[in-house]
Amino acid sequence: MTTDFTPLINALADTPFSDNELCRVFHGRGHSVEALSHINLDFYPPSLFLVSYSEIDEETLAALTDTLWQWAQQHHPELITALVYQQRAGLQSHNTLVHGQLPVRHSVAENGVRFLVDLMSKQNTGIFPDMRKGREFVMQNSKHAKVLNLFSYTCGFSVAAMHGGADHVMNMDMSKGVLKVGKQNHQLNNVDRGVSFLPHDILKSFGKLKKAAPFDLIIVDPPSFQKGSFILTKDYQKVLRRLPELLNDTTQLLLCANSPELTENDFKALIEEHTQGAIEFVKRLKPTDRFIEIDSDKSLKALVYKTKT
């Protein structure tokens, strides 16, 4: 059976490549095109990054990558100079450079901020395109703020906060490797003063956080599942229970969950139950542009809360 790639081509034609910024091109995982629901396509300048969550046979994959590359060379040969394919079916992901060459030190831009990325050696690239609206919120709400960034990964929120004028950001993640990249991201943007990096297990480190409290802005963006360290549906409540100890009278919180199994209402109920009424809901951030979702309950949930007055 021949796969129709027309929706992908239409998405390419509609993508603002001229901005030369990180963006999603086609969000198949949103199920707007069911036959292509296993496919995502992103632009990590200067590369297209194609991901499949299902096995693709060699003939179909060759047809798909050839179609994408021919379009790129016809329409934006100066902006798109590489194509990477990531196979994410099964337990292990496999990344292949299909066309072109990648920069030796690859960084991408978003709203005037640069982030280091790696399209070849890891499952996650170093930045999550779907969290752009979250980083924008942090940038807009961090002026003179003391910020806590939990599950900080490569510290994208922290860099955004420093660009927004934060006085200090504390980043905590149990992985020293991602925090090292986080430090490099701050150095890349010349915002490495007033930032701390704590390589600790968050679930075992609330004593350190309480000593540093209170915070003006708290970001909680955990992985859905991290073997041996964090399972969202089991461990999130442990974090929520301790948040009231870290607040001042005007603290804002960005609480995130990217689990299709957790609906927005269930997430709100979880937050309400385990923060003992200390915080109140403000709004859910709108999805990042080009992340078209048929069911918003299955998509990223980035909820803004504040200290209850």
CSV table of C-alpha atoms in Angstrom, one decimal:
chain,number,residue,atom,x,y,z
A,1,MET,CA,0.0,0.0,0.0
A,2,THR,CA,1.4,3.4,-1.0
A,3,THR,CA,1.4,6.0,1.8
A,4,ASP,CA,0.1,9.5,0.8
A,5,PHE,CA,2.7,12.1,2.0
A,6,THR,CA,0.6,15.0,0.8
A,7,PRO,CA,-0.2,16.3,4.3
A,8,LEU,CA,3.5,16.4,5.0
A,9,ILE,CA,4.2,18.4,1.9
A,10,ASN,CA,1.4,20.8,2.7
A,11,ALA,CA,2.9,21.2,6.2
A,12,LEU,CA,6.3,21.9,4.7
A,13,ALA,CA,4.9,24.6,2.5
A,14,ASP,CA,3.2,26.2,5.5
A,15,THR,CA,6.3,26.2,7.7
A,16,PRO,CA,8.0,29.6,8.4
A,17,PHE,CA,11.5,28.3,7.5
A,18,SER,CA,12.6,31.8,6.8
A,19,ASP,CA,12.5,32.6,10.5
A,20,ASN,CA,15.4,30.0,10.9
A,21,GLU,CA,14.0,29.0,14.3
A,22,LEU,CA,13.3,25.7,15.9
A,23,CYS,CA,9.7,24.7,15.1
A,24,ARG,CA,7.4,21.7,14.5
A,25,VAL,CA,6.6,21.1,10.8
A,26,PHE,CA,4.2,18.3,11.1
A,27,HIS,CA,2.6,17.0,14.3
A,28,GLY,CA,1.4,13.5,13.4
A,29,ARG,CA,1.1,12.5,17.0
A,30,GLY,CA,-1.8,14.9,17.4
A,31,HIS,CA,-3.8,12.4,15.2
A,32,SER,CA,-5.0,15.1,12.8
A,33,VAL,CA,-4.0,12.7,10.0
A,34,GLU,CA,-4.6,9.2,11.3
A,35,ALA,CA,-2.5,7.5,8.6
A,36,LEU,CA,0.5,9.5,9.6
A,37,SER,CA,-0.1,9.5,13.4
A,38,HIS,CA,3.2,7.8,14.0
A,39,ILE,CA,5.2,10.6,12.3
A,40,ASN,CA,6.6,13.9,13.6
A,41,LEU,CA,8.7,16.3,11.6
A,42,ASP,CA,10.7,19.2,13.1
A,43,PHE,CA,13.0,21.9,11.9
A,44,TYR,CA,16.2,22.1,13.9
A,45,PRO,CA,18.0,24.7,11.7
A,46,PRO,CA,19.7,23.7,9.4
A,47,SER,CA,18.2,20.2,9.6
A,48,LEU,CA,14.9,18.5,9.2
A,49,PHE,CA,14.4,15.9,12.0
A,50,LEU,CA,12.0,13.1,11.1
A,51,VAL,CA,10.7,10.8,13.9
A,52,SER,CA,8.6,7.7,13.6
A,53,TYR,CA,7.0,5.9,16.5
A,54,SER,CA,6.3,2.8,14.4
A,55,GLU,CA,8.4,0.6,12.2
A,56,ILE,CA,8.7,1.9,8.6
A,57,ASP,CA,9.7,-0.6,5.9
A,58,GLU,CA,12.8,0.4,3.9
A,59,GLU,CA,10.9,1.2,0.7
A,60,THR,CA,8.4,3.5,2.4
A,61,LEU,CA,11.2,5.2,4.4
A,62,ALA,CA,13.3,5.8,1.3
A,63,ALA,CA,10.2,7.2,-0.5
A,64,LEU,CA,9.4,9.5,2.5
A,65,THR,CA,12.9,10.8,3.0
A,66,ASP,CA,13.5,11.3,-0.7
A,67,THR,CA,10.2,13.3,-0.9
A,68,LEU,CA,11.2,15.5,2.0
A,69,TRP,CA,14.7,16.1,0.8
A,70,GLN,CA,13.6,16.9,-2.8
A,71,TRP,CA,11.1,19.4,-1.4
A,72,ALA,CA,13.8,21.0,0.8
A,73,GLN,CA,16.3,21.3,-2.0
A,74,GLN,CA,13.8,22.8,-4.3
A,75,HIS,CA,12.4,25.4,-1.9
A,76,HIS,CA,14.9,26.1,0.8
A,77,PRO,CA,18.4,24.7,-0.1
A,78,GLU,CA,20.1,27.5,1.7
A,79,LEU,CA,18.2,26.9,5.0
A,80,ILE,CA,17.8,23.1,5.0
A,81,THR,CA,21.1,21.4,4.6
A,82,ALA,CA,20.5,18.1,6.4
A,83,LEU,CA,17.9,15.4,7.2
A,84,VAL,CA,18.0,13.1,10.2
A,85,TYR,CA,15.7,10.2,10.8
A,86,GLN,CA,15.0,8.8,14.2
A,87,GLN,CA,13.3,5.4,14.7
A,88,ARG,CA,11.5,5.4,18.1
A,89,ALA,CA,9.6,2.1,17.8
A,90,GLY,CA,10.6,-0.4,20.4
A,91,LEU,CA,12.9,0.0,23.4
A,92,GLN,CA,15.8,1.7,21.7
A,93,SER,CA,15.8,4.7,19.4
A,94,HIS,CA,18.1,4.8,16.3
A,95,ASN,CA,19.2,8.0,14.7
A,96,THR,CA,20.5,8.2,11.1
A,97,LEU,CA,21.9,11.1,9.1
A,98,VAL,CA,20.1,10.5,5.8
A,99,HIS,CA,21.2,13.6,3.8
A,100,GLY,CA,23.7,16.4,4.3
A,101,GLN,CA,25.9,17.3,7.3
A,102,LEU,CA,25.1,18.6,10.7
A,103,PRO,CA,27.1,21.4,12.5
A,104,VAL,CA,29.9,20.2,14.7
A,105,ARG,CA,28.4,22.3,17.6
A,106,HIS,CA,24.7,22.4,16.8
A,107,SER,CA,22.6,25.1,18.4
A,108,VAL,CA,19.1,26.4,17.4
A,109,ALA,CA,17.3,29.7,18.1
A,110,GLU,CA,14.0,30.4,19.7
A,111,ASN,CA,12.8,34.0,20.6
A,112,GLY,CA,16.4,35.3,20.6
A,113,VAL,CA,17.6,32.4,22.8
A,114,ARG,CA,20.0,29.7,21.6
A,115,PHE,CA,20.0,26.1,22.8
A,116,LEU,CA,22.5,23.3,22.1
A,117,VAL,CA,21.0,20.2,20.5
A,118,ASP,CA,22.1,16.7,19.6
A,119,LEU,CA,20.2,15.0,16.8
A,120,MET,CA,22.3,11.9,16.6
A,121,SER,CA,23.3,10.3,19.8
A,122,LYS,CA,20.3,10.5,22.1
A,123,GLN,CA,16.5,9.9,22.0
A,124,ASN,CA,15.8,13.5,23.3
A,125,THR,CA,17.5,16.3,21.4
A,126,GLY,CA,18.2,18.7,24.2
A,127,ILE,CA,15.1,20.9,23.8
A,128,PHE,CA,11.4,20.1,23.5
A,129,PRO,CA,9.7,22.1,20.8
A,130,ASP,CA,6.2,21.6,22.3
A,131,MET,CA,7.3,23.6,25.4
A,132,ARG,CA,7.9,26.9,23.6
A,133,LYS,CA,4.8,28.5,25.1
A,134,GLY,CA,6.1,27.5,28.5
A,135,ARG,CA,9.5,29.1,27.9
A,136,GLU,CA,7.7,32.2,26.7
A,137,PHE,CA,5.6,32.3,29.9
A,138,VAL,CA,8.7,32.0,32.0
A,139,MET,CA,10.5,34.7,30.1
A,140,GLN,CA,7.6,37.0,30.5
A,141,ASN,CA,7.2,36.4,34.3
A,142,SER,CA,10.7,36.2,35.7
A,143,LYS,CA,11.7,39.9,36.0
A,144,HIS,CA,13.6,40.2,39.3
A,145,ALA,CA,12.3,36.8,40.3
A,146,LYS,CA,13.9,34.0,42.3
A,147,VAL,CA,13.2,31.0,40.2
A,148,LEU,CA,13.2,27.2,41.0
A,149,ASN,CA,13.4,24.9,38.0
A,150,LEU,CA,12.7,21.3,39.0
A,151,PHE,CA,13.5,18.4,36.6
A,152,SER,CA,15.5,21.0,34.8
A,153,TYR,CA,17.0,18.8,32.1
A,154,THR,CA,19.2,21.0,29.9
A,155,CYS,CA,17.8,24.2,31.7
A,156,GLY,CA,15.8,25.7,28.8
A,157,PHE,CA,13.4,27.3,31.3
A,158,SER,CA,16.4,28.7,33.3
A,159,VAL,CA,17.9,30.3,30.2
A,160,ALA,CA,14.5,31.8,29.4
A,161,ALA,CA,14.1,33.1,32.9
A,162,MET,CA,17.5,34.7,32.8
A,163,HIS,CA,16.7,36.4,29.5
A,164,GLY,CA,13.5,37.6,31.2
A,165,GLY,CA,15.5,39.3,34.0
A,166,ALA,CA,15.5,36.8,36.8
A,167,ASP,CA,17.7,37.6,39.8
A,168,HIS,CA,18.5,33.9,40.4
A,169,VAL,CA,17.6,30.5,39.1
A,170,MET,CA,18.1,27.2,40.9
A,171,ASN,CA,18.1,24.2,38.6
A,172,MET,CA,17.7,20.7,40.0
A,173,ASP,CA,18.1,17.4,38.1
A,174,MET,CA,19.6,14.1,39.1
A,175,SER,CA,21.6,13.9,35.9
A,176,LYS,CA,24.9,15.6,35.9
A,177,GLY,CA,25.2,15.2,32.2
A,178,VAL,CA,22.1,17.2,31.3
A,179,LEU,CA,23.1,19.9,33.9
A,180,LYS,CA,26.5,20.2,32.2
A,181,VAL,CA,24.7,20.9,28.9
A,182,GLY,CA,22.5,23.4,30.9
A,183,LYS,CA,25.6,25.3,32.0
A,184,GLN,CA,26.8,25.4,28.4
A,185,ASN,CA,23.4,26.8,27.4
A,186,HIS,CA,23.7,29.6,29.9
A,187,GLN,CA,27.3,30.3,28.7
A,188,LEU,CA,26.1,30.3,25.1
A,189,ASN,CA,23.6,33.0,25.9
A,190,ASN,CA,25.9,35.0,28.3
A,191,VAL,CA,23.5,34.5,31.2
A,192,ASP,CA,25.6,32.3,33.4
A,193,ARG,CA,25.7,34.5,36.5
A,194,GLY,CA,23.1,34.1,39.2
A,195,VAL,CA,22.4,30.5,38.2
A,196,SER,CA,22.9,27.4,40.3
A,197,PHE,CA,22.9,23.7,39.3
A,198,LEU,CA,22.1,21.0,41.8
A,199,PRO,CA,22.6,17.3,40.6
A,200,HIS,CA,20.2,15.8,43.1
A,201,ASP,CA,17.2,13.5,43.3
A,202,ILE,CA,14.4,15.9,43.8
A,203,LEU,CA,12.3,13.5,45.8
A,204,LYS,CA,15.2,13.3,48.3
A,205,SER,CA,16.3,16.9,48.3
A,206,PHE,CA,13.4,19.0,49.7
A,207,GLY,CA,15.5,20.0,52.7
A,208,LYS,CA,17.8,21.9,50.4
A,209,LEU,CA,14.9,23.5,48.6
A,210,LYS,CA,13.2,24.5,51.8
A,211,LYS,CA,16.3,26.2,53.0
A,212,ALA,CA,16.5,28.2,49.8
A,213,ALA,CA,12.8,29.1,49.8
A,214,PRO,CA,10.7,31.0,49.2
A,215,PHE,CA,10.6,31.3,45.4
A,216,ASP,CA,8.8,33.8,43.2
A,217,LEU,CA,8.4,31.3,40.3
A,218,ILE,CA,8.4,27.5,40.4
A,219,ILE,CA,8.6,25.3,37.4
A,220,VAL,CA,7.8,21.6,37.6
A,221,ASP,CA,8.2,19.7,34.3
A,222,PRO,CA,9.0,16.1,35.1
A,223,PRO,CA,9.5,13.2,32.6
A,224,SER,CA,6.4,11.0,32.2
A,225,PHE,CA,8.6,7.9,32.9
A,226,GLN,CA,12.2,7.7,33.9
A,227,LYS,CA,13.2,4.1,34.9
A,228,GLY,CA,14.4,3.9,38.4
A,229,SER,CA,13.8,7.5,39.3
A,230,PHE,CA,10.4,9.0,38.4
A,231,ILE,CA,7.1,7.7,37.3
A,232,LEU,CA,4.7,10.6,36.8
A,233,THR,CA,1.5,8.8,37.8
A,234,LYS,CA,3.1,7.6,41.0
A,235,ASP,CA,5.6,10.2,42.0
A,236,TYR,CA,4.2,13.6,41.0
A,237,GLN,CA,2.1,13.8,44.2
A,238,LYS,CA,5.3,13.5,46.3
A,239,VAL,CA,6.5,16.8,44.7
A,240,LEU,CA,3.1,18.5,45.0
A,241,ARG,CA,2.9,17.8,48.7
A,242,ARG,CA,6.1,19.7,49.4
A,243,LEU,CA,5.4,22.8,47.2
A,244,PRO,CA,3.4,24.7,49.9
A,245,GLU,CA,6.7,24.9,51.9
A,246,LEU,CA,8.4,26.8,49.0
A,247,LEU,CA,5.9,29.6,48.4
A,248,ASN,CA,5.6,33.3,49.2
A,249,ASP,CA,2.4,35.3,49.0
A,250,THR,CA,2.8,35.9,45.3
A,251,THR,CA,4.5,32.8,43.9
A,252,GLN,CA,3.5,31.7,40.4
A,253,LEU,CA,3.9,28.0,39.4
A,254,LEU,CA,4.1,26.3,36.0
A,255,LEU,CA,3.0,22.7,36.6
A,256,CYS,CA,3.5,20.5,33.5
A,257,ALA,CA,2.5,16.9,32.6
A,258,ASN,CA,3.0,15.3,29.2
A,259,SER,CA,1.2,12.0,29.8
A,260,PRO,CA,-1.7,11.0,27.5
A,261,GLU,CA,-3.2,9.0,30.3
A,262,LEU,CA,-3.6,12.0,32.6
A,263,THR,CA,-6.5,14.3,31.6
A,264,GLU,CA,-6.5,18.0,32.4
A,265,ASN,CA,-9.3,17.5,35.0
A,266,ASP,CA,-7.4,14.6,36.6
A,267,PHE,CA,-4.2,16.7,36.7
A,268,LYS,CA,-6.1,19.6,38.4
A,269,ALA,CA,-7.6,17.2,40.9
A,270,LEU,CA,-4.2,15.7,41.7
A,271,ILE,CA,-2.8,19.2,42.2
A,272,GLU,CA,-5.7,20.3,44.4
A,273,GLU,CA,-5.5,17.2,46.6
A,274,HIS,CA,-1.8,17.2,47.2
A,275,THR,CA,-1.1,20.9,47.6
A,276,GLN,CA,-3.8,21.1,50.4
A,277,GLY,CA,-5.5,24.1,48.8
A,278,ALA,CA,-2.3,26.3,49.0
A,279,ILE,CA,-2.4,27.3,45.3
A,280,GLU,CA,-5.1,28.2,42.9
A,281,PHE,CA,-5.5,27.6,39.2
A,282,VAL,CA,-5.0,30.5,36.8
A,283,LYS,CA,-4.9,29.2,33.3
A,284,ARG,CA,-3.7,26.5,30.9
A,285,LEU,CA,-1.1,27.7,28.4
A,286,LYS,CA,-2.2,27.4,24.8
A,287,PRO,CA,-0.5,24.8,22.7
A,288,THR,CA,2.6,25.8,20.9
A,289,ASP,CA,2.0,26.8,17.3
A,290,ARG,CA,1.7,23.9,14.8
A,291,PHE,CA,1.0,21.3,17.6
A,292,ILE,CA,-2.5,20.5,16.3
A,293,GLU,CA,-4.2,18.1,18.7
A,294,ILE,CA,-7.5,16.3,18.2
A,295,ASP,CA,-7.8,15.5,21.9
A,296,SER,CA,-6.3,18.2,24.2
A,297,ASP,CA,-6.5,15.8,27.1
A,298,LYS,CA,-3.8,13.6,25.5
A,299,SER,CA,-1.5,16.5,24.7
A,300,LEU,CA,1.0,18.5,26.9
A,301,LYS,CA,-0.7,20.1,29.9
A,302,ALA,CA,1.1,23.3,31.1
A,303,LEU,CA,-0.9,24.8,33.9
A,304,VAL,CA,-0.3,28.1,35.6
A,305,TYR,CA,-1.1,28.4,39.3
A,306,LYS,CA,-0.4,31.0,42.0
A,307,THR,CA,-0.4,31.2,45.8
A,308,LYS,CA,-4.0,31.2,47.0
A,309,THR,CA,-4.9,34.4,48.8
